PDB file of C-alpha atoms in Angstrom:
ATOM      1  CA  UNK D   1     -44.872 -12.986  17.933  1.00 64.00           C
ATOM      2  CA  UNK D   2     -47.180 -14.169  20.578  1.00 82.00           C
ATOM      3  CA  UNK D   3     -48.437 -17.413  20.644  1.00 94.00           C
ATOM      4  CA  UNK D   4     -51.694 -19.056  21.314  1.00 97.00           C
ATOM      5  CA  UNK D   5     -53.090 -17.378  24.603  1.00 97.00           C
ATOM      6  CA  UNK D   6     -55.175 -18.919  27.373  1.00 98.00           C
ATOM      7  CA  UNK D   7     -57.116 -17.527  30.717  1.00 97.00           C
ATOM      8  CA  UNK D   8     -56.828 -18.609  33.271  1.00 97.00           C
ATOM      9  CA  UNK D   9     -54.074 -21.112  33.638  1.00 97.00           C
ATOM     10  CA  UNK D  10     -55.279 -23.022  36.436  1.00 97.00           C
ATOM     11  CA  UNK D  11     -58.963 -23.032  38.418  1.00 97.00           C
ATOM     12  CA  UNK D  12     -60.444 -24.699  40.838  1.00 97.00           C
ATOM     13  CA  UNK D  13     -64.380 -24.649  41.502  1.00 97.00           C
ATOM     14  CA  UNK D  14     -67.036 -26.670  42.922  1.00 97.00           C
ATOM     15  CA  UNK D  15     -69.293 -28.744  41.306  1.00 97.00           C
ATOM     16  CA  UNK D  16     -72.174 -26.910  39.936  1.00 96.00           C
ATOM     17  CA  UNK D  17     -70.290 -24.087  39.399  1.00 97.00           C
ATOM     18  CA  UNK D  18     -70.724 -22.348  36.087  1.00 97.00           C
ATOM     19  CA  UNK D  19     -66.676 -22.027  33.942  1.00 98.00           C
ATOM     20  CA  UNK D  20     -65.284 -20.334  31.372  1.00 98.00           C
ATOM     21  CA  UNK D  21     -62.087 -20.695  29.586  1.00 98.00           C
ATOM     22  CA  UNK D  22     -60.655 -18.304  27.547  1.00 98.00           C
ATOM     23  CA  UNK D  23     -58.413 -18.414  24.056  1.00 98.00           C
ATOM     24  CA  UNK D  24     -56.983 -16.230  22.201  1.00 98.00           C
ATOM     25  CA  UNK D  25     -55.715 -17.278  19.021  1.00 97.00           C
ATOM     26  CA  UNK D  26     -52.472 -16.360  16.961  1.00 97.00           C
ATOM     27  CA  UNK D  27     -52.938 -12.997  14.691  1.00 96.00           C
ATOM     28  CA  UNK D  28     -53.485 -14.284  11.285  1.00 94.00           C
ATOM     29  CA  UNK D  29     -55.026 -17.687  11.821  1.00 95.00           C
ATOM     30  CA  UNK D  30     -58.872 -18.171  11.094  1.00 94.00           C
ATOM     31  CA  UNK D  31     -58.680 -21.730  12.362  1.00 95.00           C
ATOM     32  CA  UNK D  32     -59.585 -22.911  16.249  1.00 96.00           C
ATOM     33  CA  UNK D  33     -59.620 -25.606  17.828  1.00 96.00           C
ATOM     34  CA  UNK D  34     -60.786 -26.855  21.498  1.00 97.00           C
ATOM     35  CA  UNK D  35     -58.828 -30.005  23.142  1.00 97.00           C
ATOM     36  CA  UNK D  36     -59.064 -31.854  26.385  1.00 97.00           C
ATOM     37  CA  UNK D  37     -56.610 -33.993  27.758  1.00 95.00           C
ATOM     38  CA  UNK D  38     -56.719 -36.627  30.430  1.00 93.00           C
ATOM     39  CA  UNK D  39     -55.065 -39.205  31.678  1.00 89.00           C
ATOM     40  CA  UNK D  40     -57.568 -42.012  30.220  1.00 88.00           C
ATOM     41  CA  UNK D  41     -58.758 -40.490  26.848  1.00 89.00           C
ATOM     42  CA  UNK D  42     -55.301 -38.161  25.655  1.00 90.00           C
ATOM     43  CA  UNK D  43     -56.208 -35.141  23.542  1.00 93.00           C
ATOM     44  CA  UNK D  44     -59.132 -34.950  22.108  1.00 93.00           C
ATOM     45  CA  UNK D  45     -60.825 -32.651  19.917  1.00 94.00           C
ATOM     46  CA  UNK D  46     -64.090 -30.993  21.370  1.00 96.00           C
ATOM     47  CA  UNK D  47     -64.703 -28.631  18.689  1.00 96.00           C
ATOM     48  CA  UNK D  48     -63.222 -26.647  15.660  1.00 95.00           C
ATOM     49  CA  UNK D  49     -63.978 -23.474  14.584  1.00 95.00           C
ATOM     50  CA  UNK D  50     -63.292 -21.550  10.938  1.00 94.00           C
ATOM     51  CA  UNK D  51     -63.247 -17.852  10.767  1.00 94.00           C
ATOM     52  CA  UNK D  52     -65.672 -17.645  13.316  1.00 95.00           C
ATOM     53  CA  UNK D  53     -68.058 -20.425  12.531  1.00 95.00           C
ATOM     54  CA  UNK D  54     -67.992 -23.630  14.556  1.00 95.00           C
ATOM     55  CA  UNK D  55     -67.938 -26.236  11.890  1.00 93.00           C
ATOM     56  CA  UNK D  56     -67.212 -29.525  14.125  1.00 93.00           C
ATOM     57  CA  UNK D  57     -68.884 -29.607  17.396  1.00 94.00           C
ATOM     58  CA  UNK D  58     -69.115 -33.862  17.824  1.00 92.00           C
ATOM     59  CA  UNK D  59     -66.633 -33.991  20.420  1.00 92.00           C
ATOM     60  CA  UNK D  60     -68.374 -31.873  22.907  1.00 94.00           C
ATOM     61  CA  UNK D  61     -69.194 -34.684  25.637  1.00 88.00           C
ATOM     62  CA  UNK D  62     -72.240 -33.113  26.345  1.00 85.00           C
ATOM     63  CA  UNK D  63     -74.980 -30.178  26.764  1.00 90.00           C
ATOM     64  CA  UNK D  64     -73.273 -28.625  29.921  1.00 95.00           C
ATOM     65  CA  UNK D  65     -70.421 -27.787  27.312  1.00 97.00           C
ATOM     66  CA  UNK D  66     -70.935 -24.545  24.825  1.00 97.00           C
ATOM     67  CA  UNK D  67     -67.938 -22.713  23.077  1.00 98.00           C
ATOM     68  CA  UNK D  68     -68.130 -19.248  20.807  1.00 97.00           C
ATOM     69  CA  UNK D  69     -66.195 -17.562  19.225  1.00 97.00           C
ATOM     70  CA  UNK D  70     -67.331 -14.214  18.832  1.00 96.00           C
ATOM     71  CA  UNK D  71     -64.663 -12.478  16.734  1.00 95.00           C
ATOM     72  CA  UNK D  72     -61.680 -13.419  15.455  1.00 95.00           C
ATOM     73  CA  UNK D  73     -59.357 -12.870  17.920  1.00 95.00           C
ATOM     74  CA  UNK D  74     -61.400 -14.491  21.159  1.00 96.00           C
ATOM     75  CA  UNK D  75     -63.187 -17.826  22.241  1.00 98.00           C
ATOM     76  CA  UNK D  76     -64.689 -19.300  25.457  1.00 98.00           C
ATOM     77  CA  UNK D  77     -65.391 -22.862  26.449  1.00 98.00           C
ATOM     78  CA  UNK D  78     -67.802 -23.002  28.878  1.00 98.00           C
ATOM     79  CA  UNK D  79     -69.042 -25.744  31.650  1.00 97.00           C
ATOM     80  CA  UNK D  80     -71.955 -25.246  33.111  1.00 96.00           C
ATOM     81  CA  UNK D  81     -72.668 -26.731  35.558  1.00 96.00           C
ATOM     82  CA  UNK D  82     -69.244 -28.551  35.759  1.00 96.00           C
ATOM     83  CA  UNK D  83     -69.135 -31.644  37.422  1.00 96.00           C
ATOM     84  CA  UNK D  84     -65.829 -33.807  39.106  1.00 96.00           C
ATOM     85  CA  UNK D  85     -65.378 -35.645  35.432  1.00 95.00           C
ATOM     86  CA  UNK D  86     -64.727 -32.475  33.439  1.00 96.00           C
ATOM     87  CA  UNK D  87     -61.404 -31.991  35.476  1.00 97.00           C
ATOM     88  CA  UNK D  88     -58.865 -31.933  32.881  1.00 97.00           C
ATOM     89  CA  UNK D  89     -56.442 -29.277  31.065  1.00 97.00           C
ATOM     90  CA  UNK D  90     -58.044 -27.856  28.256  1.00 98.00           C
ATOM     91  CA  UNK D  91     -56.013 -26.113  25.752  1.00 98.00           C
ATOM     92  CA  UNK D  92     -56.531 -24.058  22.628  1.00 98.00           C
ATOM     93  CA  UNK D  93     -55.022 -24.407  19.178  1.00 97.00           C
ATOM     94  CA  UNK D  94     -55.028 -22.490  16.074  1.00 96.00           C
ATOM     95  CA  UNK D  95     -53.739 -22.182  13.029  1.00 94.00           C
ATOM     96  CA  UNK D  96     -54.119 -21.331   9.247  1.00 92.00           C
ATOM     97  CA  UNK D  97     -56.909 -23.426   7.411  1.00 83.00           C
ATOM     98  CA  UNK D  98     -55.738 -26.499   8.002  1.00 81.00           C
ATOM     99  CA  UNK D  99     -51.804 -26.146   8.447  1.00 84.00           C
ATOM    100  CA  UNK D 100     -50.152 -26.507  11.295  1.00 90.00           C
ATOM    101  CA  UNK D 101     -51.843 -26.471  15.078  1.00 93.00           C
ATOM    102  CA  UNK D 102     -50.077 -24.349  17.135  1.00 95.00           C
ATOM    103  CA  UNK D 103     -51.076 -25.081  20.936  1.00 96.00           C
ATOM    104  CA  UNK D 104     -51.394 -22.256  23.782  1.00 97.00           C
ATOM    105  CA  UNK D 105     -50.521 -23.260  27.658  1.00 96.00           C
ATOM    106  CA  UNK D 106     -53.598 -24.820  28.652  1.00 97.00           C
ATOM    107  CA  UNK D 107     -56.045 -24.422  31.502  1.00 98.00           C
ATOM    108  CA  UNK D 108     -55.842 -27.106  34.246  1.00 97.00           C
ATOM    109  CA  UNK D 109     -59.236 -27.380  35.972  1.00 98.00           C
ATOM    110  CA  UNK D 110     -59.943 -28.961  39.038  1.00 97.00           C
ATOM    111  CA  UNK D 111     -63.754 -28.949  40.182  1.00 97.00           C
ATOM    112  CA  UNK D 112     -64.444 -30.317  43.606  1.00 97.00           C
TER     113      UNK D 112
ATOM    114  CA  UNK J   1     -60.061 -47.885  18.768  1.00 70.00           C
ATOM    115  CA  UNK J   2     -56.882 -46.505  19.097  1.00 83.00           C
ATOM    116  CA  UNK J   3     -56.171 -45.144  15.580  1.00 92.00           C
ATOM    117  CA  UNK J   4     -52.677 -43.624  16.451  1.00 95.00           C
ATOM    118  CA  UNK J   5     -50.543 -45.829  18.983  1.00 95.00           C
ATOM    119  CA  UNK J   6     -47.192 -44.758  20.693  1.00 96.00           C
ATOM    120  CA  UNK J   7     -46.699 -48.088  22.323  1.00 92.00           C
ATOM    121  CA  UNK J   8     -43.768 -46.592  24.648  1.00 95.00           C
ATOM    122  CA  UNK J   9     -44.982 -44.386  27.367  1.00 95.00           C
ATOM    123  CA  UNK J  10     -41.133 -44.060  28.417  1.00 97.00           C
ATOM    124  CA  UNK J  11     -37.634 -43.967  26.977  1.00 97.00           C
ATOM    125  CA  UNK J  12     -34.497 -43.270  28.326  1.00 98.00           C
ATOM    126  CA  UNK J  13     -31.392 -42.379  25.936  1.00 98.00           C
ATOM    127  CA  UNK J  14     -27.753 -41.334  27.466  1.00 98.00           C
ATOM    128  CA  UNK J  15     -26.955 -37.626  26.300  1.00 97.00           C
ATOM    129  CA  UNK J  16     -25.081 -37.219  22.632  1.00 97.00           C
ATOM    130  CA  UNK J  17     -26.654 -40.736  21.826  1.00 98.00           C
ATOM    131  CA  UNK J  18     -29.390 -41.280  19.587  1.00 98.00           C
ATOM    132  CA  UNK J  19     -33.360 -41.355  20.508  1.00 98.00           C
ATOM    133  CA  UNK J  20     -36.346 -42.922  18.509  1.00 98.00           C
ATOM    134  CA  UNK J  21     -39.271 -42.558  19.278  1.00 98.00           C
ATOM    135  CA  UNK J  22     -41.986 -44.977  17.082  1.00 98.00           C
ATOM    136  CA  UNK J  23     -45.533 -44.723  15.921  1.00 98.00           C
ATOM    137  CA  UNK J  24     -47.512 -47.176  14.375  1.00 97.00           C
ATOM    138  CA  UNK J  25     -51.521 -46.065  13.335  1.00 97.00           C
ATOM    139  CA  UNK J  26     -54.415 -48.217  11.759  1.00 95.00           C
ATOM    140  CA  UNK J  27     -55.908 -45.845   9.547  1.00 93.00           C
ATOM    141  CA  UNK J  28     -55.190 -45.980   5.334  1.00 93.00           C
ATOM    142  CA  UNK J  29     -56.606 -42.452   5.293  1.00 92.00           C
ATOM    143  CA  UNK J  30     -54.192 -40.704   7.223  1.00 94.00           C
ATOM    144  CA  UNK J  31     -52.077 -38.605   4.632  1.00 93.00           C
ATOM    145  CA  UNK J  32     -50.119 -36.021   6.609  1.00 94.00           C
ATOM    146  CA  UNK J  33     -48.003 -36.515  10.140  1.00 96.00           C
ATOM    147  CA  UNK J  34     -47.016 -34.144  13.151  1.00 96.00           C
ATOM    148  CA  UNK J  35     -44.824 -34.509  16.310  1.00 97.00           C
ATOM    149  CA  UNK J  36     -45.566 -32.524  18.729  1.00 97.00           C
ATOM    150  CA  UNK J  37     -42.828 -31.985  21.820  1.00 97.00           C
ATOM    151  CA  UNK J  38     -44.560 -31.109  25.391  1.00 96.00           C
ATOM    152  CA  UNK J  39     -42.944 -30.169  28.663  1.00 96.00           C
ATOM    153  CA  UNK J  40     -44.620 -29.892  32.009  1.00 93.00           C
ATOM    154  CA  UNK J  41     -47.138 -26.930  32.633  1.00 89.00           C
ATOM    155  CA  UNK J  42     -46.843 -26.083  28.938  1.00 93.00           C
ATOM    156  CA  UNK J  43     -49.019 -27.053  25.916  1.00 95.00           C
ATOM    157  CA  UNK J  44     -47.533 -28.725  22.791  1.00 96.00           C
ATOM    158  CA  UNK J  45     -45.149 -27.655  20.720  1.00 95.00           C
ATOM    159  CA  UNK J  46     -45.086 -28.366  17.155  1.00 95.00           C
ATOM    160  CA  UNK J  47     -42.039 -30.009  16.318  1.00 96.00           C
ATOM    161  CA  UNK J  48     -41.988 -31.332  12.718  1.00 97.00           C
ATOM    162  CA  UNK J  49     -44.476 -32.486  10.187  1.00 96.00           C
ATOM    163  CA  UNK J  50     -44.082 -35.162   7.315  1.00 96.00           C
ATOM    164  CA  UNK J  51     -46.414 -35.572   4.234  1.00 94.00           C
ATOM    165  CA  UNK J  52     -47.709 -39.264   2.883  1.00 94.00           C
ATOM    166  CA  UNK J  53     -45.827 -38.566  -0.292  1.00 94.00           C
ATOM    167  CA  UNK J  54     -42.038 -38.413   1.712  1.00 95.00           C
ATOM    168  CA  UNK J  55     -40.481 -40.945   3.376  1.00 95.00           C
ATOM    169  CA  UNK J  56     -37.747 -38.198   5.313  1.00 97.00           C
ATOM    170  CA  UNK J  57     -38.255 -35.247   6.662  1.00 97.00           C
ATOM    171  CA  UNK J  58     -35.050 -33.224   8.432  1.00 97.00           C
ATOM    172  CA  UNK J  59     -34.755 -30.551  10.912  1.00 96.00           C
ATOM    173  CA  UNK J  60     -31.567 -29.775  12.364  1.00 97.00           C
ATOM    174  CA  UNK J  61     -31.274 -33.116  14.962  1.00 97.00           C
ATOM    175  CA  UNK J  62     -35.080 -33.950  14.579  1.00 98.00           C
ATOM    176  CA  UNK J  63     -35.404 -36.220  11.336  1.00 98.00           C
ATOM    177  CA  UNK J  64     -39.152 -38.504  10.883  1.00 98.00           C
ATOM    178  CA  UNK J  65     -38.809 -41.422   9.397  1.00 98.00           C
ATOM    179  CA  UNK J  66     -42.484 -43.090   7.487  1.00 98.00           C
ATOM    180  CA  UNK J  67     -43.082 -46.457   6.139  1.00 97.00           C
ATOM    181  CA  UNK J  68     -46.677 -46.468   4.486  1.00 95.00           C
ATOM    182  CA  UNK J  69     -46.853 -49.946   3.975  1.00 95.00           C
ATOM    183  CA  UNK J  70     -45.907 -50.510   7.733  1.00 97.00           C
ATOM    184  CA  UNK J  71     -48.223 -47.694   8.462  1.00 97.00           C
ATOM    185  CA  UNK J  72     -45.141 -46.581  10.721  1.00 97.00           C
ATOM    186  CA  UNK J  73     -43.030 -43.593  11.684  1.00 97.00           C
ATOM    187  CA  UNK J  74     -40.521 -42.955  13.357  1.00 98.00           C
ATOM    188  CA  UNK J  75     -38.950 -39.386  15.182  1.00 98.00           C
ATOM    189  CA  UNK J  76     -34.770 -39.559  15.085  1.00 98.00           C
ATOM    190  CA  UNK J  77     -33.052 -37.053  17.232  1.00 98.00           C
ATOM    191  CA  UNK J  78     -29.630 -36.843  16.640  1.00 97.00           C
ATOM    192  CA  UNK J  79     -27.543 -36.106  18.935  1.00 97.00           C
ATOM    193  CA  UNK J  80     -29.836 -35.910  21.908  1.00 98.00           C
ATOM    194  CA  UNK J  81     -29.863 -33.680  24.676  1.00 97.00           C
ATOM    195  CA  UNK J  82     -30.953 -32.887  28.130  1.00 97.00           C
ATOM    196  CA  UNK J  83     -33.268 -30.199  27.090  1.00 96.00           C
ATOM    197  CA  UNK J  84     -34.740 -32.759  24.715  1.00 97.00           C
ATOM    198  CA  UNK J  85     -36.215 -34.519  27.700  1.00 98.00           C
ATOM    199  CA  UNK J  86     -40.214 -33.956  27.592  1.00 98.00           C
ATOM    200  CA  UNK J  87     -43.445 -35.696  26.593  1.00 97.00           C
ATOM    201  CA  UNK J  88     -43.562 -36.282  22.418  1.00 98.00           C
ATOM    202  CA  UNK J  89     -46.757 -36.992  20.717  1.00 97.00           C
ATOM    203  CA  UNK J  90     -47.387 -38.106  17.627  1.00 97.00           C
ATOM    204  CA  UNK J  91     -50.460 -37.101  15.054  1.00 96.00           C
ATOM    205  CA  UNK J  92     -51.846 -38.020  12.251  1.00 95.00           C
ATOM    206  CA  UNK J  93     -54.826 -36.468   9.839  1.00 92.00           C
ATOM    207  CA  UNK J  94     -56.024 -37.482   6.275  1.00 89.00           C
ATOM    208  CA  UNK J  95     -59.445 -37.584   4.190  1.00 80.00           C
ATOM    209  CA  UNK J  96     -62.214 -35.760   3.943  1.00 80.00           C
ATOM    210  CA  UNK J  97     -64.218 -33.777   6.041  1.00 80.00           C
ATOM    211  CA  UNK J  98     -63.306 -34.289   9.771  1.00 80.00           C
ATOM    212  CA  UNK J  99     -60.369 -36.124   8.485  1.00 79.00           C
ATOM    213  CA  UNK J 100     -58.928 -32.976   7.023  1.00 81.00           C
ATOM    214  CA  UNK J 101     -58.415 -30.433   9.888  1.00 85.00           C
ATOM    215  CA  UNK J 102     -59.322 -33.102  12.892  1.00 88.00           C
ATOM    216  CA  UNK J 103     -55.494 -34.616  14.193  1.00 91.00           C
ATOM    217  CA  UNK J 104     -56.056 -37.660  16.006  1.00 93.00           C
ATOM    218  CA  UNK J 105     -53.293 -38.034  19.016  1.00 94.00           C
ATOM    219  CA  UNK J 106     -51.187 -40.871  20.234  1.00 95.00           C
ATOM    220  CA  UNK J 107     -50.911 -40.996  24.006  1.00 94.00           C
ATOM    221  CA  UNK J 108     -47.298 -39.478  23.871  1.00 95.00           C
ATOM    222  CA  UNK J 109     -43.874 -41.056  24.696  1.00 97.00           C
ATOM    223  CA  UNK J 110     -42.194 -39.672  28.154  1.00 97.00           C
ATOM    224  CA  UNK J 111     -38.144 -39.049  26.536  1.00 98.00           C
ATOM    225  CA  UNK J 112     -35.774 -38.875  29.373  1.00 98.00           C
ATOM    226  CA  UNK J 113     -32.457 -37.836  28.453  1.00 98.00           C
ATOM    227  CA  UNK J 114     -29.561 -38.953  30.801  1.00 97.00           C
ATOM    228  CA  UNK J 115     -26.505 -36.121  31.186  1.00 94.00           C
TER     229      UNK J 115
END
């Protein structure tokens, strides 16, 4: 079965520049979740979706972040504009309700 | 307010010996605990889970260990090997609303396992 899938796996952009990151989540699970993880802070939570609806969005640091989710099978984070700070690796998680989190690869992001 | 707190960021254990990796967290609420396993370049991997209401939980070589009134756990692997070596993080979740779905993270433990 494939796992939790994430594009792309690595970008680098400038500051301003508008980003999206892309998840797809397991077949099956209606649950999905947003992390970012730094050195500082560790994983955190920026926002958790439930078939389709985003039903915690308090971890978002700010307005220059949105996230959809426009079917069941696809999400995007997006920065815009991204600044220096939001450097990071994002990843994706989903699951079934609340059972298990099952992570995808990540997206490292670099902006300049 | 560090609500989950892996208070070794490194470990090193000889191969076919054992490894233990703790966690201690603050909050009463917190019913239900993961360990997650991650390697370089490569998101988490669930490892094993452990409900409130157990004190043991067994995989294979991976057994967790809680202590509710220590608020404490503890990941045994048994024997350990090279491939074991990697990043492990601990989680916790309990209560309602955000406290149901949202897993709140310790900062990991680096396990280095020594051939």
């Amino acid at each position: 079965d494939a796992g939790v899938i994430q594009s792309p796996r690595h970008e680098v952009t400038e500051m301003g520049q508008e980003v999206t990151l892309r998840c797809k989540p397991i077949s099956g699970h209606n649950s999905l979740f947003w992390y970012r993880q730094t050195m500082m802070r560790g994983l955190e939570l920026l926002i958790y979706f439930n078939n389709n609806v985003p039903i915690d969005d308090s971890g978002m640091p700010e307005d220059r972040f949105s996230a959809k989710m426009p079917n069941a099978s696809f999400s995007t984070l997006k920065i815009q504009p991204s600044e220096p700070r939001d450097s990071a690796v994002y990843f994706c998680a989903s699951s079934r309700d609340i059972e298990t989190q099952y992570f995808g690869p990540g997206t490292r992001l670099l902006v300049l | 307010d560090q609500q989950v707190k892996q208070n070794s960021p490194s470990l090193s254990v000889q191969e076919g010996r054992i490894s233990i990796l703790n966690c201690d967290y603050t909050n009463s609420m917190f019913d239900y605990f993961l360990w997650y396993k991650k390697y370089p370049a490569e998101g988490p991997t669930f490892l094993i889970s452990i409900s409130s209401i157990k004190d043991k939980n067994e995989d294979g070589r991976f057994t967790v260990f809680l202590n509710k009134s220590a608020k404490h756990l503890s990941l045994h692997i048994v024997p350990s090997q090279p491939g074991d070596s990697a990043v492990y993080f601990c989680a916790a979740r309990g209560g309602s609303g955000a406290g149901s779905y949202q897993l709140t993270f310790g900062k990991g433990t680096k396990l280095s396992v020594i051939p």
